[in-house]
PDB file of C-alpha atoms in Angstrom:
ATOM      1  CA  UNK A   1       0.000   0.000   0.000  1.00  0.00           C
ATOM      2  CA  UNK A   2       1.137   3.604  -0.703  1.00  0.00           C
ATOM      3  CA  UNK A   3       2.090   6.209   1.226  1.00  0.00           C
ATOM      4  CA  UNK A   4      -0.905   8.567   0.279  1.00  0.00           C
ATOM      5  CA  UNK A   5      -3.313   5.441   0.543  1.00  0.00           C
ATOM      6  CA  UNK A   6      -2.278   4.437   3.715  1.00  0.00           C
ATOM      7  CA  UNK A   7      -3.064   8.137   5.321  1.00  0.00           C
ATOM      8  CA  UNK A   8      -6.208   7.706   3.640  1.00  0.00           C
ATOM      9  CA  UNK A   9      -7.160   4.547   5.512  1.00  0.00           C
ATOM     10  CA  UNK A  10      -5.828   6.271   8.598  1.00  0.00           C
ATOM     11  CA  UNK A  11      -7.694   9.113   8.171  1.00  0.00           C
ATOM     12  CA  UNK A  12     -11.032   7.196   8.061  1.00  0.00           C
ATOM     13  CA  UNK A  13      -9.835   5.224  10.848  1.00  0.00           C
ATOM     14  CA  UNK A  14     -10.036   8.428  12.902  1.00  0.00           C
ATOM     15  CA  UNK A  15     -12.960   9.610  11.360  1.00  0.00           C
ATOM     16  CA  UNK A  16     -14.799   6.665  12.144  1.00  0.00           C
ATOM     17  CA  UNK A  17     -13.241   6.462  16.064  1.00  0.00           C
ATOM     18  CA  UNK A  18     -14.333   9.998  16.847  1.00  0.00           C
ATOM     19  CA  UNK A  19     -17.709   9.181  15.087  1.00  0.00           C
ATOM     20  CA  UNK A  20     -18.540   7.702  18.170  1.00  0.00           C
ATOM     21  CA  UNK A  21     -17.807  11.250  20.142  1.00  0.00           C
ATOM     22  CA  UNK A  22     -19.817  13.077  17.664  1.00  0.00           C
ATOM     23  CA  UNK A  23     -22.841  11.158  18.553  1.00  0.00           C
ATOM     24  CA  UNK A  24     -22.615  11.848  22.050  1.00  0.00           C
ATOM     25  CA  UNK A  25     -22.343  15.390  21.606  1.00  0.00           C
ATOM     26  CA  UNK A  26     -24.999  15.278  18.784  1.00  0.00           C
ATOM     27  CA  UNK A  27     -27.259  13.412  21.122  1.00  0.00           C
ATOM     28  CA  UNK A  28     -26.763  16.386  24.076  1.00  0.00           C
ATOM     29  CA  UNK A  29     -29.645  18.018  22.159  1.00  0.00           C
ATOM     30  CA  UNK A  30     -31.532  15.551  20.531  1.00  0.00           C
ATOM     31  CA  UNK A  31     -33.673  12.603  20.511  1.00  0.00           C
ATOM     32  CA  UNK A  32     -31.777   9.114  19.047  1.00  0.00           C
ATOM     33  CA  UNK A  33     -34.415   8.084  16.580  1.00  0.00           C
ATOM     34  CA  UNK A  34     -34.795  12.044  15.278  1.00  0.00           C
ATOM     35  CA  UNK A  35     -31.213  12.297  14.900  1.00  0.00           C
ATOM     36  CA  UNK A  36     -30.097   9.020  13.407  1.00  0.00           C
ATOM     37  CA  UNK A  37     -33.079  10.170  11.227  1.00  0.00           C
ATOM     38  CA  UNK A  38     -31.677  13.278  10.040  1.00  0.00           C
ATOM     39  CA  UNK A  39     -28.630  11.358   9.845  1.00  0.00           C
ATOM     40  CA  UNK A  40     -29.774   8.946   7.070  1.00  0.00           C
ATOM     41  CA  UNK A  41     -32.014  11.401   5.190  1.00  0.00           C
ATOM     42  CA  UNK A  42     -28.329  13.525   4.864  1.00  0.00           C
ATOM     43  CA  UNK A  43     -26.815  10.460   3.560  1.00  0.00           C
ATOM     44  CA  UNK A  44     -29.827   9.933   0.693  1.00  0.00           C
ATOM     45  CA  UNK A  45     -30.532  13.507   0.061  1.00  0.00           C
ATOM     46  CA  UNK A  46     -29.726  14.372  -2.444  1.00  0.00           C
ATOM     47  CA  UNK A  47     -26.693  11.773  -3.265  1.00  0.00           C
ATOM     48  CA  UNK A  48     -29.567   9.444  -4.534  1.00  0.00           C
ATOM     49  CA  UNK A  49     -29.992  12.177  -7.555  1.00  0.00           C
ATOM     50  CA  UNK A  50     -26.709  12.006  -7.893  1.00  0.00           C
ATOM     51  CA  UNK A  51     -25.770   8.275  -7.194  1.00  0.00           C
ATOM     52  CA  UNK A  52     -27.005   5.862  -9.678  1.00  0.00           C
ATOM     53  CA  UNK A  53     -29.806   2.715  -7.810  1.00  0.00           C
ATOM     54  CA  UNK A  54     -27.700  -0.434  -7.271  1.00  0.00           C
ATOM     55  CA  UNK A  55     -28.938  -3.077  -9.555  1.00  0.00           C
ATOM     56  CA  UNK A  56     -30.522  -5.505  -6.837  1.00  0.00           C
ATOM     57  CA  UNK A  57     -33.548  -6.408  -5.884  1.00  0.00           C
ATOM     58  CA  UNK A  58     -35.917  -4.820  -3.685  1.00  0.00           C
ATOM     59  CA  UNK A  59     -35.959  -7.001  -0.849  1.00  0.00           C
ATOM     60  CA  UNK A  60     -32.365  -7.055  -0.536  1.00  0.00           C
ATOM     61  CA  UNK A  61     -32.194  -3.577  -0.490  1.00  0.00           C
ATOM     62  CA  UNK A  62     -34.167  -3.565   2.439  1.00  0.00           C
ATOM     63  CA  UNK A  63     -33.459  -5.828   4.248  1.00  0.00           C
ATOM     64  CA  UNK A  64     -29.538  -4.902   3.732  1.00  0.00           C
ATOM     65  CA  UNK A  65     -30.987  -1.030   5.101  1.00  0.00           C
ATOM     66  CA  UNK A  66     -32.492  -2.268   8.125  1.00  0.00           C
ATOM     67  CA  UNK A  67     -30.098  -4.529   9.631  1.00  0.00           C
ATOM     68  CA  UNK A  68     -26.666  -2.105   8.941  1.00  0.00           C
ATOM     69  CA  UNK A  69     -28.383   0.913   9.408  1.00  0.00           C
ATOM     70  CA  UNK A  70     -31.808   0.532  10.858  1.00  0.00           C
ATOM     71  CA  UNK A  71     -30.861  -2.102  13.562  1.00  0.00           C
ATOM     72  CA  UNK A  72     -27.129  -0.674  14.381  1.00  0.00           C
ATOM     73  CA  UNK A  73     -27.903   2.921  14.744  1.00  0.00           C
ATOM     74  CA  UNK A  74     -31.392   2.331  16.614  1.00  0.00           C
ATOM     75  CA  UNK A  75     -29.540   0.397  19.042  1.00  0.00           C
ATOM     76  CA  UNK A  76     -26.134   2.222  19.047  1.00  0.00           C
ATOM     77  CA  UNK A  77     -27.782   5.549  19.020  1.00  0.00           C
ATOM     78  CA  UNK A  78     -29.859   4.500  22.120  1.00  0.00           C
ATOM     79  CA  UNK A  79     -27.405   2.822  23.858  1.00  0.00           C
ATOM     80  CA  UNK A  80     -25.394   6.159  24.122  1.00  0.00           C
ATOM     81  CA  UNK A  81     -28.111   8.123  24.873  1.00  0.00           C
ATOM     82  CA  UNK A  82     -29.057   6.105  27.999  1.00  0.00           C
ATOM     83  CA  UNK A  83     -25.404   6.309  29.233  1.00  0.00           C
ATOM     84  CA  UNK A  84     -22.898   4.076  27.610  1.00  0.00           C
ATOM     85  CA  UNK A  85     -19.638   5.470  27.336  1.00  0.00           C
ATOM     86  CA  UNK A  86     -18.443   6.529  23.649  1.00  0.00           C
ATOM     87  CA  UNK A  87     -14.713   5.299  23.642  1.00  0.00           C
ATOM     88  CA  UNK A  88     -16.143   1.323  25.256  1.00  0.00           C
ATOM     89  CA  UNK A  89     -19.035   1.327  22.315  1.00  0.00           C
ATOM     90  CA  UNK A  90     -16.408   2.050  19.412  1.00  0.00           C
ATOM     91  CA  UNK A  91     -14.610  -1.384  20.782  1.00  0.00           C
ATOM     92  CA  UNK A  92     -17.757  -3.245  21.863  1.00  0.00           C
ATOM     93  CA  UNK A  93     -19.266  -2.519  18.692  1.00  0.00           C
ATOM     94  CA  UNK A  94     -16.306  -4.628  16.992  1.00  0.00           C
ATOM     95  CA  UNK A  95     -18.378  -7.559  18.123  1.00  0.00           C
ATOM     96  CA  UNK A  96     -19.716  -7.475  14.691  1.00  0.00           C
ATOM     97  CA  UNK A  97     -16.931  -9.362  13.840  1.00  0.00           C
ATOM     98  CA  UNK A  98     -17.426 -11.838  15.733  1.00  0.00           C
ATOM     99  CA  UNK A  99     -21.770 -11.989  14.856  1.00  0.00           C
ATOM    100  CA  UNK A 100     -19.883 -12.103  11.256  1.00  0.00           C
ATOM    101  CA  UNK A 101     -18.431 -14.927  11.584  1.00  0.00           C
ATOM    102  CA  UNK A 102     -21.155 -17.122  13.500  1.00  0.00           C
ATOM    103  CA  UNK A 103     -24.005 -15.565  11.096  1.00  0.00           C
ATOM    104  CA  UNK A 104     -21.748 -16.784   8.098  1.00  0.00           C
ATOM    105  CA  UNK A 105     -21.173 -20.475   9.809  1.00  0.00           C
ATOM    106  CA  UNK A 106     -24.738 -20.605  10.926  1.00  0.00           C
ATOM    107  CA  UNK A 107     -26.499 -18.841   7.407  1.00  0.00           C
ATOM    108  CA  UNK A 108     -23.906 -19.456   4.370  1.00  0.00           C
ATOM    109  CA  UNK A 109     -22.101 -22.528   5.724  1.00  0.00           C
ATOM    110  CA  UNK A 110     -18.946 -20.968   6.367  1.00  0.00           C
ATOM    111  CA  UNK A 111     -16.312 -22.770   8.021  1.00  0.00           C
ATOM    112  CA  UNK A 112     -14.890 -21.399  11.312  1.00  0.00           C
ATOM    113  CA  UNK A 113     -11.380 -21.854  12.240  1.00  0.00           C
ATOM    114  CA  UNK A 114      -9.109 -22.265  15.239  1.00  0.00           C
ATOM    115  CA  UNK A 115      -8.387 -18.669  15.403  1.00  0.00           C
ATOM    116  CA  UNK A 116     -11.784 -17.681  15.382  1.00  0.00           C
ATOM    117  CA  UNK A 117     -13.166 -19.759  17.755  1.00  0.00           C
ATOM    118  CA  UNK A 118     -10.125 -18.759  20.273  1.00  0.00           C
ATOM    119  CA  UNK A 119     -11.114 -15.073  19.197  1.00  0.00           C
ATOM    120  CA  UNK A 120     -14.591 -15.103  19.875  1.00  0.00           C
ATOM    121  CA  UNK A 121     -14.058 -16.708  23.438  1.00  0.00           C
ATOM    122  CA  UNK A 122     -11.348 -14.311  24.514  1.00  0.00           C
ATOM    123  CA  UNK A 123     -13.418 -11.562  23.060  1.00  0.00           C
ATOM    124  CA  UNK A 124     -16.304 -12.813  24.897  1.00  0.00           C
ATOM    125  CA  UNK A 125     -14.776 -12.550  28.812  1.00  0.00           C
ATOM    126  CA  UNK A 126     -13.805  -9.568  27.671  1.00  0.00           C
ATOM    127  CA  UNK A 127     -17.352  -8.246  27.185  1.00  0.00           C
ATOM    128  CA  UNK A 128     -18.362 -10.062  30.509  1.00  0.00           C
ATOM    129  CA  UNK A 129     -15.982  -8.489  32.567  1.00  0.00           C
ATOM    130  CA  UNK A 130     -17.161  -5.102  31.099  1.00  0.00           C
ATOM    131  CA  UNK A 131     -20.615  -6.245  32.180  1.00  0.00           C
ATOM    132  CA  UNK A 132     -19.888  -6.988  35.574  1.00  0.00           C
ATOM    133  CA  UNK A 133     -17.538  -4.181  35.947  1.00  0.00           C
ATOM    134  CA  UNK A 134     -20.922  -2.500  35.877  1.00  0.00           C
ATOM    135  CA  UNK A 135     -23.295  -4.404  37.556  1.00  0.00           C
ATOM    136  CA  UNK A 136     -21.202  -4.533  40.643  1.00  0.00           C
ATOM    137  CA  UNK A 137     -20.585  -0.666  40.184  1.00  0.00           C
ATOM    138  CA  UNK A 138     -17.075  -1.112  39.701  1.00  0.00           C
ATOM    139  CA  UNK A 139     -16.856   1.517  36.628  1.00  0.00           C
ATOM    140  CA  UNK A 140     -16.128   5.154  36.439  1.00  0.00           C
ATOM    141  CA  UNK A 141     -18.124   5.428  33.230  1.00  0.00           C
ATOM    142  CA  UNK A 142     -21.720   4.730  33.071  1.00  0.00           C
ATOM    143  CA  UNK A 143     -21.895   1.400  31.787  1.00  0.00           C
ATOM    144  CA  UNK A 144     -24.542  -0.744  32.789  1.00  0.00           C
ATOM    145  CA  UNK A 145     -25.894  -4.183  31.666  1.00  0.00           C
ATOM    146  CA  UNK A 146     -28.544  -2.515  29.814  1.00  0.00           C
ATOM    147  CA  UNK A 147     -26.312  -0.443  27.499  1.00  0.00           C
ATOM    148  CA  UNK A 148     -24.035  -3.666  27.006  1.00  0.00           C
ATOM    149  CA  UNK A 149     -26.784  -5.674  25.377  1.00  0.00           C
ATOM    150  CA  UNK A 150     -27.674  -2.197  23.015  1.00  0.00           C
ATOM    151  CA  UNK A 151     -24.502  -2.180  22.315  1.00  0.00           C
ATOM    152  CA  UNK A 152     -24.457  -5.766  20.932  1.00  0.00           C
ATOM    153  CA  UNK A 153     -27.832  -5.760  19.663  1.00  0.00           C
ATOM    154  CA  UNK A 154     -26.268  -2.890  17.323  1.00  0.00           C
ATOM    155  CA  UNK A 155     -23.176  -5.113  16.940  1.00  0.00           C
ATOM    156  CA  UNK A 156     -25.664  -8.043  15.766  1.00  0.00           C
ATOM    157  CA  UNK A 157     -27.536  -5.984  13.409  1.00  0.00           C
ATOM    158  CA  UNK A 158     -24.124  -5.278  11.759  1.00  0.00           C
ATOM    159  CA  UNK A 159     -23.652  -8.442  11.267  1.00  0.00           C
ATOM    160  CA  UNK A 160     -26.060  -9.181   9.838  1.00  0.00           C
ATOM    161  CA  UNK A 161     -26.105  -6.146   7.398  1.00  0.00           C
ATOM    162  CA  UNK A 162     -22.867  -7.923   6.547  1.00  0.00           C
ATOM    163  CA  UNK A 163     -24.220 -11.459   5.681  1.00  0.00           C
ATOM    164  CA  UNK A 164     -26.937  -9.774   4.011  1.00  0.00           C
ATOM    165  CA  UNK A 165     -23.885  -7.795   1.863  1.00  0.00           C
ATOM    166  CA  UNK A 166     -22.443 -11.136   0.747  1.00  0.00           C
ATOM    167  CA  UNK A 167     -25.656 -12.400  -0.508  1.00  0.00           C
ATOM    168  CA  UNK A 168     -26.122  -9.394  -2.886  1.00  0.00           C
ATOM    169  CA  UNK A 169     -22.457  -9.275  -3.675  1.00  0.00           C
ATOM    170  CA  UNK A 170     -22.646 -13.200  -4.633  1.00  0.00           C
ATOM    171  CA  UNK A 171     -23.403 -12.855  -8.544  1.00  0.00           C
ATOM    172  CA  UNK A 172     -23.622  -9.325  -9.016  1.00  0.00           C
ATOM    173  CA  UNK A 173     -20.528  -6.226  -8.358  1.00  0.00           C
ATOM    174  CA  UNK A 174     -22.280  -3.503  -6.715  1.00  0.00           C
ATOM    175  CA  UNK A 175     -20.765   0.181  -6.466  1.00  0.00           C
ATOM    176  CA  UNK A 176     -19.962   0.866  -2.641  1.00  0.00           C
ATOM    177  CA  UNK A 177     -21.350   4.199  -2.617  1.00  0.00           C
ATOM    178  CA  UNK A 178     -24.623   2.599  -4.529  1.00  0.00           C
ATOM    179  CA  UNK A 179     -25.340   0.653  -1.925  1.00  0.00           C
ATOM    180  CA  UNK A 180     -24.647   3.201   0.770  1.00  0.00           C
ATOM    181  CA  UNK A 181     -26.897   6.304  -0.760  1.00  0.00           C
ATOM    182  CA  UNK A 182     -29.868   4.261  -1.454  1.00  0.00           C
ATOM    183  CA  UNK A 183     -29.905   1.801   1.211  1.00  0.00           C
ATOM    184  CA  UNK A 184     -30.117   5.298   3.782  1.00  0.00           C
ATOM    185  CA  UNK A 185     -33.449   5.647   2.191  1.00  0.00           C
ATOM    186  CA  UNK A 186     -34.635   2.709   3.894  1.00  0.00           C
ATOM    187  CA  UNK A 187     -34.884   3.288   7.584  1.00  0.00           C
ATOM    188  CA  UNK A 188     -35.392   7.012   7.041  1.00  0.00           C
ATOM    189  CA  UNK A 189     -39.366   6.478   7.642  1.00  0.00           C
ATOM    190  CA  UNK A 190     -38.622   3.719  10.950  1.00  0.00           C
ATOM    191  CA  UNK A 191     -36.273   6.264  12.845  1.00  0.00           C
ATOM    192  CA  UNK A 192     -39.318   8.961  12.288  1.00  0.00           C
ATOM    193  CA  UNK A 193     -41.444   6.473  13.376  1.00  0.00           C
ATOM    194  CA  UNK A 194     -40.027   5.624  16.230  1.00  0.00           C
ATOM    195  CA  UNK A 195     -39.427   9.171  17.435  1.00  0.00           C
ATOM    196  CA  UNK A 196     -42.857   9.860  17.198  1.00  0.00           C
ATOM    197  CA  UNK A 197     -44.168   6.656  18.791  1.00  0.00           C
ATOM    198  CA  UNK A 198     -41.733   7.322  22.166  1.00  0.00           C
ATOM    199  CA  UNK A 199     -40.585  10.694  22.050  1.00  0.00           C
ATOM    200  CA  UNK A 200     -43.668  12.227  20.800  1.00  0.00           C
ATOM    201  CA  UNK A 201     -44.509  15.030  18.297  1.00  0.00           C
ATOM    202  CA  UNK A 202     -44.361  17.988  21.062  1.00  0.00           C
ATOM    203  CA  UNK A 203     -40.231  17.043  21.788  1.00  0.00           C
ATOM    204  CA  UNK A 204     -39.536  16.468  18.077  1.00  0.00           C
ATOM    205  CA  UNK A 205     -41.284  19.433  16.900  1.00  0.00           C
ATOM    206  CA  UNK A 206     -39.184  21.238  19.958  1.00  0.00           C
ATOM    207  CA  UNK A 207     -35.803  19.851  19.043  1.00  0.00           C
ATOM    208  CA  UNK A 208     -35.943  20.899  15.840  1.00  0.00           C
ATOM    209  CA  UNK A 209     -37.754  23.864  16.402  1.00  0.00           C
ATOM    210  CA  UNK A 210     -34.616  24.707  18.736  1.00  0.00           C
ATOM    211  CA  UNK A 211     -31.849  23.088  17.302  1.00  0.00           C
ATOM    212  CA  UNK A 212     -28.723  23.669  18.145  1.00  0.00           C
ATOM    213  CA  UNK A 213     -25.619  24.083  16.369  1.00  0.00           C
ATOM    214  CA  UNK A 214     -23.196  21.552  17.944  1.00  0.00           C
ATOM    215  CA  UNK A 215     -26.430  19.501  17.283  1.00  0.00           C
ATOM    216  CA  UNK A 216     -25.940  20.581  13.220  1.00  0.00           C
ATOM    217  CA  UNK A 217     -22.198  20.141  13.358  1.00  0.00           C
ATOM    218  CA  UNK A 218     -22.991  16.291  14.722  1.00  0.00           C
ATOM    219  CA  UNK A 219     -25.497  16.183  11.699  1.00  0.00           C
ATOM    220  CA  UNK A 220     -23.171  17.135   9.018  1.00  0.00           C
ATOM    221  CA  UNK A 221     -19.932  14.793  10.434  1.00  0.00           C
ATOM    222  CA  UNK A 222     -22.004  11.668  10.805  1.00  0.00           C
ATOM    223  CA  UNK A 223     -23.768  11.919   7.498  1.00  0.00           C
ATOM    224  CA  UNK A 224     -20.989  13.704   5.344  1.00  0.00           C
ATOM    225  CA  UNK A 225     -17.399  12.749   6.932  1.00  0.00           C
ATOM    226  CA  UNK A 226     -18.342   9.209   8.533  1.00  0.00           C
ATOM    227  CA  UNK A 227     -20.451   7.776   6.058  1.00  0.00           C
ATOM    228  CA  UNK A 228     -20.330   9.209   2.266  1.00  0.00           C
ATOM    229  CA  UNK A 229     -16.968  10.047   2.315  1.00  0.00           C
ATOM    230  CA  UNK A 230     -15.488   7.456   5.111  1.00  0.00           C
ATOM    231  CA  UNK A 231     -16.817   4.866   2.904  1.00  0.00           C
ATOM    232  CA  UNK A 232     -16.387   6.144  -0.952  1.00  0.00           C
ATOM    233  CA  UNK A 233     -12.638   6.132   0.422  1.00  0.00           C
ATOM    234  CA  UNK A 234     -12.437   3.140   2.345  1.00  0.00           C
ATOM    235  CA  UNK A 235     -14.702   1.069  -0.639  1.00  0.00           C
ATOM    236  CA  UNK A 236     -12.258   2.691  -3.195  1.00  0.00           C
ATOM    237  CA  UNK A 237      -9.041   1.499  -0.872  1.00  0.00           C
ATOM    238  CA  UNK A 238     -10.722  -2.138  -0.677  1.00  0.00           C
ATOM    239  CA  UNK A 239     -11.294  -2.295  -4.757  1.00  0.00           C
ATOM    240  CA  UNK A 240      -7.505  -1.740  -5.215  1.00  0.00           C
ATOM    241  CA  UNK A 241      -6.012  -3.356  -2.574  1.00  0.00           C
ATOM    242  CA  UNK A 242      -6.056  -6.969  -0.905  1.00  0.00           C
ATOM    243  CA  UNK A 243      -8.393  -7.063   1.984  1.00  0.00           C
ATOM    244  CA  UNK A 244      -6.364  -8.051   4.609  1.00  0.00           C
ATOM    245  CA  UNK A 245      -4.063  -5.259   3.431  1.00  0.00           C
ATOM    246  CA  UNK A 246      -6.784  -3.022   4.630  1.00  0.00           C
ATOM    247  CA  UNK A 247      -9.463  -4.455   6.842  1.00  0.00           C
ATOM    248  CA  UNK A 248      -7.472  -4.965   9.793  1.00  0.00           C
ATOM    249  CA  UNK A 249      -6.856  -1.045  10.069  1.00  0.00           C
ATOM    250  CA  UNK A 250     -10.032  -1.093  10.900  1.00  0.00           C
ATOM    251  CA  UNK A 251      -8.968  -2.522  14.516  1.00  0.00           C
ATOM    252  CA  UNK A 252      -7.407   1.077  15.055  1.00  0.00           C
ATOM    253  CA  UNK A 253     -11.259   2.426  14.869  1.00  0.00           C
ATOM    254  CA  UNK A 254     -11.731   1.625  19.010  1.00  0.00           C
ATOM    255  CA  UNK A 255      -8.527   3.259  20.157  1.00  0.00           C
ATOM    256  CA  UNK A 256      -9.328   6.323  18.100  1.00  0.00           C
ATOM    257  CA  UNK A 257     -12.593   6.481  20.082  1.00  0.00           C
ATOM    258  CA  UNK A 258     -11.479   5.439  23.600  1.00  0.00           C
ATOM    259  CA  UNK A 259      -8.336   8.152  23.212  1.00  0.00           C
ATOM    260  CA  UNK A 260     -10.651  10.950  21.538  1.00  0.00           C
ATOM    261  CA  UNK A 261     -13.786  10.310  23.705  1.00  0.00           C
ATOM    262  CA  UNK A 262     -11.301  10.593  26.976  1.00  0.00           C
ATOM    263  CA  UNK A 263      -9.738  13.789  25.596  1.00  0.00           C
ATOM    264  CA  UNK A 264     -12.851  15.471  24.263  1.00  0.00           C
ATOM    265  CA  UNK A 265     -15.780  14.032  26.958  1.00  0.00           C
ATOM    266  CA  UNK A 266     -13.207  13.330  29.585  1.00  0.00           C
ATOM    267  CA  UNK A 267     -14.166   9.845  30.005  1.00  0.00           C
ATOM    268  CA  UNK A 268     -11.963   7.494  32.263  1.00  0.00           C
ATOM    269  CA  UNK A 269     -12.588   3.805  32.792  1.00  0.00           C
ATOM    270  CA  UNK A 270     -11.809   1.891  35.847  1.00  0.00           C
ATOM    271  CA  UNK A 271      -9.411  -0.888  36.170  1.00  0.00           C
ATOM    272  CA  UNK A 272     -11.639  -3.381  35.910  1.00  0.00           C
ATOM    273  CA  UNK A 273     -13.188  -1.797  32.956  1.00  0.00           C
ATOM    274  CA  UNK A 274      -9.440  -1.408  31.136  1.00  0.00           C
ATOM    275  CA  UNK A 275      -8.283  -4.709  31.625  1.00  0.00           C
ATOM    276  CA  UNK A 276     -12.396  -5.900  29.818  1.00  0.00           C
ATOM    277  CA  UNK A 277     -11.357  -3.605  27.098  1.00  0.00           C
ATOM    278  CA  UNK A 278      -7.706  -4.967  26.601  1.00  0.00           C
ATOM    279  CA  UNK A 279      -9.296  -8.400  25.987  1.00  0.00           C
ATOM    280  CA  UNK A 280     -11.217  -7.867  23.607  1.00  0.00           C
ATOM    281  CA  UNK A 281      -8.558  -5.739  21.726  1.00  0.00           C
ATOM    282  CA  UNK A 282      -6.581  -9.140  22.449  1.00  0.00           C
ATOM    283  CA  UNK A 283      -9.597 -11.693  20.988  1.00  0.00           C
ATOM    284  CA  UNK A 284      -9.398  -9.162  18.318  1.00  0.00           C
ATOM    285  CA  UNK A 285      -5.975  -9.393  17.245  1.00  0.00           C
ATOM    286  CA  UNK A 286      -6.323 -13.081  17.691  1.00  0.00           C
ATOM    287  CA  UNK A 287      -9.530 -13.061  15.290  1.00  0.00           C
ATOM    288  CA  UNK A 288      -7.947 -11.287  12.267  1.00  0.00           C
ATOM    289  CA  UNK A 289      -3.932 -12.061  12.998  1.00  0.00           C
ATOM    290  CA  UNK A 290      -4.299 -15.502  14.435  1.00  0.00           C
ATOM    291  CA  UNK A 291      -4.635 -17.795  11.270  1.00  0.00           C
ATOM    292  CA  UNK A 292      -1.837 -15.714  10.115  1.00  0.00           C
ATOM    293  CA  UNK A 293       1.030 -16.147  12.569  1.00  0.00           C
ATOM    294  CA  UNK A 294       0.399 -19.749  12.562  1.00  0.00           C
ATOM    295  CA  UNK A 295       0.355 -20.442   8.764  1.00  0.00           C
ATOM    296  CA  UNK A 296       3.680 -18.742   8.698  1.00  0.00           C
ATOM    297  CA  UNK A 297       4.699 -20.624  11.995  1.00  0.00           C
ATOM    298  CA  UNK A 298       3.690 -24.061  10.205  1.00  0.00           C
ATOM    299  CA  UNK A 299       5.846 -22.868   6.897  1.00  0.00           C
ATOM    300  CA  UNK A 300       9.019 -22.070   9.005  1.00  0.00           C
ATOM    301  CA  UNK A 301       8.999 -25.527  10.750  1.00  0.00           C
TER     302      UNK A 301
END
């Protein structure tokens, strides 16, 4: 990989870590379901005059829309709203590797390995000692049990987004962008929805009505910087490149958004809740790096 197109991984790498900060601050003055809303109509409008309709069908479309963005965001966006801190979501959101993998064994037949397995169950104490770090109030940061399982329900969804991605991608070559533009349409009308049904029309009418601009800012980063561009670069990068030349950069995302969520929210995690993190970093590296190491390992002897 290049010089230049290894800044521009790193630079979505960071804009995806302190995507998770944004949302906080973007959710200081606003509803979840209204603002991942307005998030995904700024993705679709008006990129979708712009951006040419994948050629897939309907239902995949859909269902593609409301599992990666629908069911992530919903759940993500929530999670953070009722307390869970922004630097531990970035890295328990990487779960969705993990979902990935079992979806894919469970759905498409895909064979797990050694390294996976290991990764998963490593990852997994990881996440458990994060959950009792709050349970038994052990935490300096607001997580609770109930932001955990958001947090992996959002995970989940994205897995499941990304089974639903190979099916399309099976026969067919879809444009990245393609599928990002148009599949914002769908969950557009669910995250209205859903504002209405629990927030009511009184406190959407009133956040938008008083909107503020850190609330805009948030609005324009998640839609513009995170998503259109963050993945017209990062599709382009995987088009030319090898993935595992460039998907494992993405493990970077979580330390982006546990250093910039401690700098710019001045979150702090307890030692209970740092040693939980550092496992799951470790099932991680064990996930993506494992069959690697001991391929070469197996060559050398």
């Amino acid at each position: 990989m290049s010089v230049k197109d290894m800044m521009l991984a790193l630079c979505v790498v960071v804009a995806w870590g302190v995507n998770f900060v944004v949302i906080k601050l973007g959710l200081q003055g606003m509803p979840p379901f209204l603002l991942a809303g307005l998030r995904f109509s700024l993705v679709a409008f008006p990129a979708i005059f712009f951006v040419k309709r994948p050629q897939i069908p309907l239902r995949w479309l859909v269902v593609y829309g409301m599992t990666i963005s629908f069911g992530q965001f919903a759940f993500l966006f929530l999670a953070i709203k009722l307390g869970m801190p922004a630097g531990l979501a970035s890295l328990v959101l990487q779960a969705q590797a993990f979902f990935t993998l079992l979806l894919g064994a469970l759905l498409l037949a895909e064979k797990l390995r050694w390294n996976h397995i290991v990764g998963i169950l490593v990852a997994t104490l990881g996440m458990f000692m994060l959950a009792t770090a709050g349970m038994e109030g052990q935490t300096t940061a607001g997580i609770t049990l109930t932001t955990m399982m958001l947090t992996l329900a959002a995970a989940l969804s994205w897995g499941l987004g990304n089974i639903t991605n190979k099916i399309i991608l099976r026969n067919r070559k879809v444009p990245v962008m393609s599928l990002v533009v148009w599949s914002a349409l769908v969950p557009v009308g669910p995250f209205f929805a859903c504002s209405w049904w629990f927030d009511g029309e009184a406190a959407m009418v009133s956040s938008l009505m008083g909107i503020s601009l850190q609330t805009v800012l948030a609005l324009i980063y998640l839609a513009f910087v995170a998503t259109i561009v963050g993945y017209a670069i990062w599709g382009n990068l995987l088009s030319r490149y090898e993935t595992w030349r460039v998907a494992p950069l993405s493990l970077l995302v979580p330390v982006v958004g546990i250093l910039s969520a401690a700098l710019v929210l001045d979150e702090t995690l307890s030692a209970q809740e740092v040693l939980g993190a550092s496992v799951i970093i470790l099932g991680l590296l064990v996930n993506v790096f494992g069959g690697m190491v001991s391929q070469r390992f197996l060559v050398r002897t």
